[in-house]
Coordinates of C-alpha atoms and ligand atoms in Angstrom, one line a residue:
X1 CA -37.2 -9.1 -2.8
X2 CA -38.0 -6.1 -0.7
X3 CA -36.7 -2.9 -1.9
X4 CA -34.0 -1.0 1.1
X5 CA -35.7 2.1 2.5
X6 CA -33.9 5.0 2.4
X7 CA -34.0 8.6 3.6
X8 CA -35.8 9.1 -0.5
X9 CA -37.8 6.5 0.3
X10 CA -39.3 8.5 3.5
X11 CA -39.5 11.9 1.8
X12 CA -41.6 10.2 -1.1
X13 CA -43.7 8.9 1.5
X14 CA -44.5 12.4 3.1
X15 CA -45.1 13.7 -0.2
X16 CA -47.8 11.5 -1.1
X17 CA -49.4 11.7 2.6
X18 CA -48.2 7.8 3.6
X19 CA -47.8 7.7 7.5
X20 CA -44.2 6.6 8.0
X21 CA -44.3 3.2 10.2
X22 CA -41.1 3.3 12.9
X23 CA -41.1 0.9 16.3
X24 CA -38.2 0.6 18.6
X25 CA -36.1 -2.9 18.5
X26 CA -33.1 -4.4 19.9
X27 CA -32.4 -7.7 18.7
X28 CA -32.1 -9.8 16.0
X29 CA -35.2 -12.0 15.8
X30 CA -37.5 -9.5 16.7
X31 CA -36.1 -7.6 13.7
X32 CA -37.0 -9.7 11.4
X33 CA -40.7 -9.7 12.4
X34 CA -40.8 -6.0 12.5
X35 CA -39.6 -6.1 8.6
X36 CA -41.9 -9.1 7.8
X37 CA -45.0 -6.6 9.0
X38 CA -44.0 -3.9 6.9
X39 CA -41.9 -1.6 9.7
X40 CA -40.9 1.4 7.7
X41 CA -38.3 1.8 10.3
X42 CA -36.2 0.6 13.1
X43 CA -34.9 2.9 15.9
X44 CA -32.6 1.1 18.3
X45 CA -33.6 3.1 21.3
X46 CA -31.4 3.9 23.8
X47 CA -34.7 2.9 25.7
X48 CA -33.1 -0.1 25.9
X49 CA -31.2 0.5 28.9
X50 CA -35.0 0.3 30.4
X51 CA -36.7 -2.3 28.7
X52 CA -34.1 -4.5 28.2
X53 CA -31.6 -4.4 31.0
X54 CA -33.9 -3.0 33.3
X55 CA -32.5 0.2 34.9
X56 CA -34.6 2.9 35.3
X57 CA -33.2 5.9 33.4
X58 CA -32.0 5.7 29.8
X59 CA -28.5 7.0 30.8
X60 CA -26.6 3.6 31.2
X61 CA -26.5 2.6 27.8
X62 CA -23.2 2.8 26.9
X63 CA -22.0 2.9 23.1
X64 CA -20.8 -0.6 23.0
X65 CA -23.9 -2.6 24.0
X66 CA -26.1 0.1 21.3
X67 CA -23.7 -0.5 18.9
X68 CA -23.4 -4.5 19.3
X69 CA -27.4 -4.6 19.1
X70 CA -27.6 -2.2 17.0
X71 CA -26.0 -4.2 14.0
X72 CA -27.8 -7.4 15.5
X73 CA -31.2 -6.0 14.4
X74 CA -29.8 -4.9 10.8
X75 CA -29.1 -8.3 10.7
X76 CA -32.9 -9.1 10.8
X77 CA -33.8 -5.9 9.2
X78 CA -32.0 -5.6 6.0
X79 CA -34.4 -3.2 4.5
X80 CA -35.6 -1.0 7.2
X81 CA -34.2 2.4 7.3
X82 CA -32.4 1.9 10.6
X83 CA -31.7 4.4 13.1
X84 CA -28.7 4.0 16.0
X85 CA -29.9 6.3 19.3
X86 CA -26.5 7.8 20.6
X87 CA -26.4 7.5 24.1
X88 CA -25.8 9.3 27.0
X89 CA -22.0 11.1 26.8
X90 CA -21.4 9.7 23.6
X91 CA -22.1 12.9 21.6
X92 CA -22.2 15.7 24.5
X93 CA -18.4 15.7 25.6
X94 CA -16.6 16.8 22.1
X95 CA -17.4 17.1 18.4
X96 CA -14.7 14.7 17.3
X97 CA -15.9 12.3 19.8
X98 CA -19.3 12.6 18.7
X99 CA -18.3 12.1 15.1
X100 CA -16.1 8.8 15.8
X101 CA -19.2 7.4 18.2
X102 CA -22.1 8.2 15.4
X103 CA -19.2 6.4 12.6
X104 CA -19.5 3.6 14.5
X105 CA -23.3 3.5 14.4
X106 CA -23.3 3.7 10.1
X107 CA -20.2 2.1 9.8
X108 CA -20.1 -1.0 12.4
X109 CA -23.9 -1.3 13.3
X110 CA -25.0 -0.6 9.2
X111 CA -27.4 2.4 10.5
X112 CA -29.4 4.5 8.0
X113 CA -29.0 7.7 10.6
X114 CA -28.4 8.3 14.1
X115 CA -30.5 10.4 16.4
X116 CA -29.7 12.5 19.5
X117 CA -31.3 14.3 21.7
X118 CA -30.5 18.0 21.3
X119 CA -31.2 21.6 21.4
X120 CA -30.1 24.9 19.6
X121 CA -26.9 24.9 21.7
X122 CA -26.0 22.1 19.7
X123 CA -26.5 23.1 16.4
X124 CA -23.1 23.4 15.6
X125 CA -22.5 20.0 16.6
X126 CA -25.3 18.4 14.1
X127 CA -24.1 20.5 11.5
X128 CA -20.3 18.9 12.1
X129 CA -22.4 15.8 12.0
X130 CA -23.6 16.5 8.6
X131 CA -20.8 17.8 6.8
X132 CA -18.8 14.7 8.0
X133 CA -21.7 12.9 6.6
X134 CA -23.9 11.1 9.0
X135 CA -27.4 11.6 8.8
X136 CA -28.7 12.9 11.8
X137 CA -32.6 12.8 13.2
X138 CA -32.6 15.6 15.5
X139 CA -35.1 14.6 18.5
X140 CA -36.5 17.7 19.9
X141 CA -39.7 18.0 22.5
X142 CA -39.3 15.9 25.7
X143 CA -35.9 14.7 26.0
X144 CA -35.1 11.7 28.2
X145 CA -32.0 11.8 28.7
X146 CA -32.0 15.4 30.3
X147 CA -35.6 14.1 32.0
X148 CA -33.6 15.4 35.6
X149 CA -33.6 19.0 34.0
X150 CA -37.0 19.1 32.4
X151 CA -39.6 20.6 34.6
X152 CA -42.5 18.8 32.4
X153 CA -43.3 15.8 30.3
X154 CA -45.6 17.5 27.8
X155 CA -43.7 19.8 25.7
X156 CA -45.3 23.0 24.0
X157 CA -48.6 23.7 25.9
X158 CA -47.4 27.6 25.7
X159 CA -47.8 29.8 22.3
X160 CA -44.2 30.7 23.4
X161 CA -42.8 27.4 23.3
X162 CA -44.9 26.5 20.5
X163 CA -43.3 29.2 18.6
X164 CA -40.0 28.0 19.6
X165 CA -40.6 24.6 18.8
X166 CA -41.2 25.4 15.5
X167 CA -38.2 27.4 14.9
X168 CA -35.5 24.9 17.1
X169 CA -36.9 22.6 14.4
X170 CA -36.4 24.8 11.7
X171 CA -33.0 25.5 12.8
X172 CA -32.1 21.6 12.8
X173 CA -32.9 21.2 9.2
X174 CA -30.9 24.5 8.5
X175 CA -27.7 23.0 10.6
X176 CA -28.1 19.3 8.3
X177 CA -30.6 17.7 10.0
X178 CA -32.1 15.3 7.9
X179 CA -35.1 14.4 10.0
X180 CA -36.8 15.6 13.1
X181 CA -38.3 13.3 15.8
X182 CA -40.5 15.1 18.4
X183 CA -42.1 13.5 21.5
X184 CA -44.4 14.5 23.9
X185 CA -45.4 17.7 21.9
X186 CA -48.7 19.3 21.5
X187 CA -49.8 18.5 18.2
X188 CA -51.0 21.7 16.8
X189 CA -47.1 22.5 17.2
X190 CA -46.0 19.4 15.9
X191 CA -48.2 19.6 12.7
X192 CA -47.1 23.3 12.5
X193 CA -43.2 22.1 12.2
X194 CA -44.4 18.7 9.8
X195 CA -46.1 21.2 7.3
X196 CA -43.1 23.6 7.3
X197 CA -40.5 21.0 5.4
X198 CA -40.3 18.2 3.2
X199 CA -38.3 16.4 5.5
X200 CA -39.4 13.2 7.9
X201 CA -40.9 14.3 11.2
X202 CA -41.6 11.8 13.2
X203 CA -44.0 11.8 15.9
X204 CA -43.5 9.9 19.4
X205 CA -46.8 10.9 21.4
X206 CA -46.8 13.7 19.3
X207 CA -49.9 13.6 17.7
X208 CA -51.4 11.9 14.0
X209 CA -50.7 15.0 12.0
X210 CA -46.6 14.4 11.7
X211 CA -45.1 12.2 8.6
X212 CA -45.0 9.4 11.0
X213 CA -45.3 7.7 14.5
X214 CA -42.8 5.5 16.6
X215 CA -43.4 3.9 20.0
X216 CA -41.7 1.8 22.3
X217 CA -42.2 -1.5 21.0
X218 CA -42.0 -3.5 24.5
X219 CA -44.7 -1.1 25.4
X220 CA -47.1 -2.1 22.4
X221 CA -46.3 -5.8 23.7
X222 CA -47.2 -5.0 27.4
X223 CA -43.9 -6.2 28.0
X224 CA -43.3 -6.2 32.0
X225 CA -41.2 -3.2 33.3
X226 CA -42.5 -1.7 30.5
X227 CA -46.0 0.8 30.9
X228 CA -46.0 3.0 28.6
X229 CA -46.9 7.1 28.7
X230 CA -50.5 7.8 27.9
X231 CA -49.9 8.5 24.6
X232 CA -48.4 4.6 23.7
X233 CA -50.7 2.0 23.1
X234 CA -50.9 -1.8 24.0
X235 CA -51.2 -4.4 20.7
X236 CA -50.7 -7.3 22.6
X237 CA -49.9 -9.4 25.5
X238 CA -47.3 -10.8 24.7
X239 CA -46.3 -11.2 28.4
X240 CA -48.8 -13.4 29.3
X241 CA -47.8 -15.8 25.9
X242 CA -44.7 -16.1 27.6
X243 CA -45.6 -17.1 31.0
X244 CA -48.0 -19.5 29.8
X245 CA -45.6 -21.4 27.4
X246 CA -42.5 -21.5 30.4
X247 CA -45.1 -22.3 32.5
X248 CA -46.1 -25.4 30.3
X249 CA -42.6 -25.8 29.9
X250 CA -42.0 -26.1 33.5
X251 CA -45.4 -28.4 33.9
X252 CA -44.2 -31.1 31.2
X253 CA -40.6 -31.1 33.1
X254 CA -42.0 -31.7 36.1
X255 CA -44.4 -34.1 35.1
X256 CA -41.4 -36.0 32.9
X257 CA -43.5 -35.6 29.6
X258 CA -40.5 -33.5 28.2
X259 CA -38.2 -34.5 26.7
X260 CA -40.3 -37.5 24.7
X261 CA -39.2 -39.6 22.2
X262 CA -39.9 -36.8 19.3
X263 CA -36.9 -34.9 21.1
X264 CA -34.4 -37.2 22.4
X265 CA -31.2 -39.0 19.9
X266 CA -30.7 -42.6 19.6
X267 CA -27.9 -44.9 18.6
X268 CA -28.3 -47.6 16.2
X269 CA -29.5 -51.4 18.0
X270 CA -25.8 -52.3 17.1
X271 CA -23.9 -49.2 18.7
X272 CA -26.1 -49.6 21.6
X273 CA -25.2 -53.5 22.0
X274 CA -21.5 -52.3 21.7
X275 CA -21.8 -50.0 24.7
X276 CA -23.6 -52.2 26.9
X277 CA -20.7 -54.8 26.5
X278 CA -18.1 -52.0 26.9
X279 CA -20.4 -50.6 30.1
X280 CA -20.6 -54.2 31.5
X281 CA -17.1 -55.4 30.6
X282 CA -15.3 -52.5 32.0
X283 CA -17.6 -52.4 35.2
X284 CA -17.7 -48.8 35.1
X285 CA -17.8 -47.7 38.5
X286 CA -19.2 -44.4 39.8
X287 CA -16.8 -41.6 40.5
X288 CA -17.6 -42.3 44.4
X289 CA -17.0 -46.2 43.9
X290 CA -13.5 -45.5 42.4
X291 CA -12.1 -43.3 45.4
X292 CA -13.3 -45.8 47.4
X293 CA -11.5 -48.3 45.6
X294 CA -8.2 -46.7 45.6
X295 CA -8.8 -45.9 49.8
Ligands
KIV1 O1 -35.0 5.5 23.0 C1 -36.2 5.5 22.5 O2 -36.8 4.5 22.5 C2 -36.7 6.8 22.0 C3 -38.2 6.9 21.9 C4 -38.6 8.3 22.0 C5 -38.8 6.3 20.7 O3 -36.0 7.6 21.7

């Protein structure tokens, strides 16, 4: 049986140079492929509001639909090391509040660690997080969920916010952070802030020289609704499977070749005989032939 991956599990990995493996996932079948393939880890994006319900900011996912998917895909995923995305509002509005939403995350959904999008203003708050005990990933660089205040996508191009990319991070692990996630950052700064602790940073367009790399997993299946930034990467179209099996699907339907005899339920001769009597005997009329009847 596969061994559960845990936060030790990561670390070890860093130290002995392993690439830590992470895609996003939101349900329960699809989990248990991603752990079949060897996924390190899971991160239930908050991405989802996009790719899976189709709006087109991540702000609608609400705490109820991550959490309910959330534990679908531990489900699937026994093993990964699984990581709940707070939404939008759930952590921002009040410490307690944060606390009680991220709870739900380890304690309903079976998460590993949560992640949320902050910076140093909110250092306080992971550091709450921590001593109550919830692991938290701190995802730093390009945040979407403030995308309406960020004047660009690619993070750190300047020495200046180089520098202070670096040190936010720093300041993360020093609060309790026990893992950094940065997308959209230049990767000289991103290797700078992977070589400068032991702990898990994991990059999201962020360049080969953090601990690890996560994408968008509907993006590496060309999913529709789903292009990715230039940084993701397409592994298959898995689109274009699934238009060509409904499309067969439809096709046989139409064509009355499905459902055949492999997929239909019979009675026994005997049970059949029965029901024709009963049929016949009873003159079962149509619904339309009895009100007619009783006109
Ligand atoms: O919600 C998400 O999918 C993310 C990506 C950066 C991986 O946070």
């Amino acid at each position: 049986m596969a061994e559960k991956i845990t936060l030790a599990t990561l670390k070890q990995y860093k130290q002995q140079q392993r690439p830590i493996t992470m895609l996003t996932c939101y349900d329960y079948a699809t989990a248990i492929l991603l752990e079949q393939a060897g996924v390190d880890s899971i991160l239930v994006g908050d991405s989802l509001a996009q790719v899976v319900l189709g709006y087109k900011t991540t702000l609608p996912a609400t705490m109820d639909i991550m959490v309910a998917l959330t534990a679908a895909v531990r489900r699937g995923a026994p093993n990964v090391y699984l990581i709940g995305d707070m939404p939008f509002l759930s952590y921002q509005v009040s410490p307690e509040m944060a606390i009680v939403n991220a709870g739900r995350f380890l304690a309903d959904a079976g998460c590993d660690a949560v992640k949320l999008e902050v910076n140093t203003s909110q250092l306080d708050l992971v550091e709450r997080l921590a001593t109550a005990g919830i692991p938290v990933m701190a995802h730093l660089g390009y945040r979407p969920q403030s995308a309406s205040q960020s004047d660009k996508v690619v993070q750190t191009r300047s020495v200046q916010r180089a520098c202070q990319l670096v040190q936010d991070g720093l300041e993360m692990i020093a609060a309790g952070a026990c893992s950094i996630m940065l997308e959209c950052v230049t990767t000289a700064a991103a290797q700078a802030l992977a070589e400068k602790t032991d702990l898990p940073v994991i990059s999201c367009g962020s360049g080969p020289h953090c601990d690890g790399q996560v994408l968008v997993l509907h993006e590496i299946l060309s999913l529709p609704g789903a292009t990715g930034p230039r940084f993701s990467k397409s592994y298959a179209d898995i689109g274009e499977q699934i238009r060509t099996a409904a499309g067969k699907y439809v096709e046989d339907i139409r064509q009355k070749r499905f459902p055949d005899e492999d997929h239909s339920y019979h009675m026994s001769e005997e049970h059949q005989e029965q029901f024709q009597r009963w049929l016949t005997e009873k003159r079962v009329e149509s619904g339309e032939k009895r009100v007619e009847g009783r006109g």
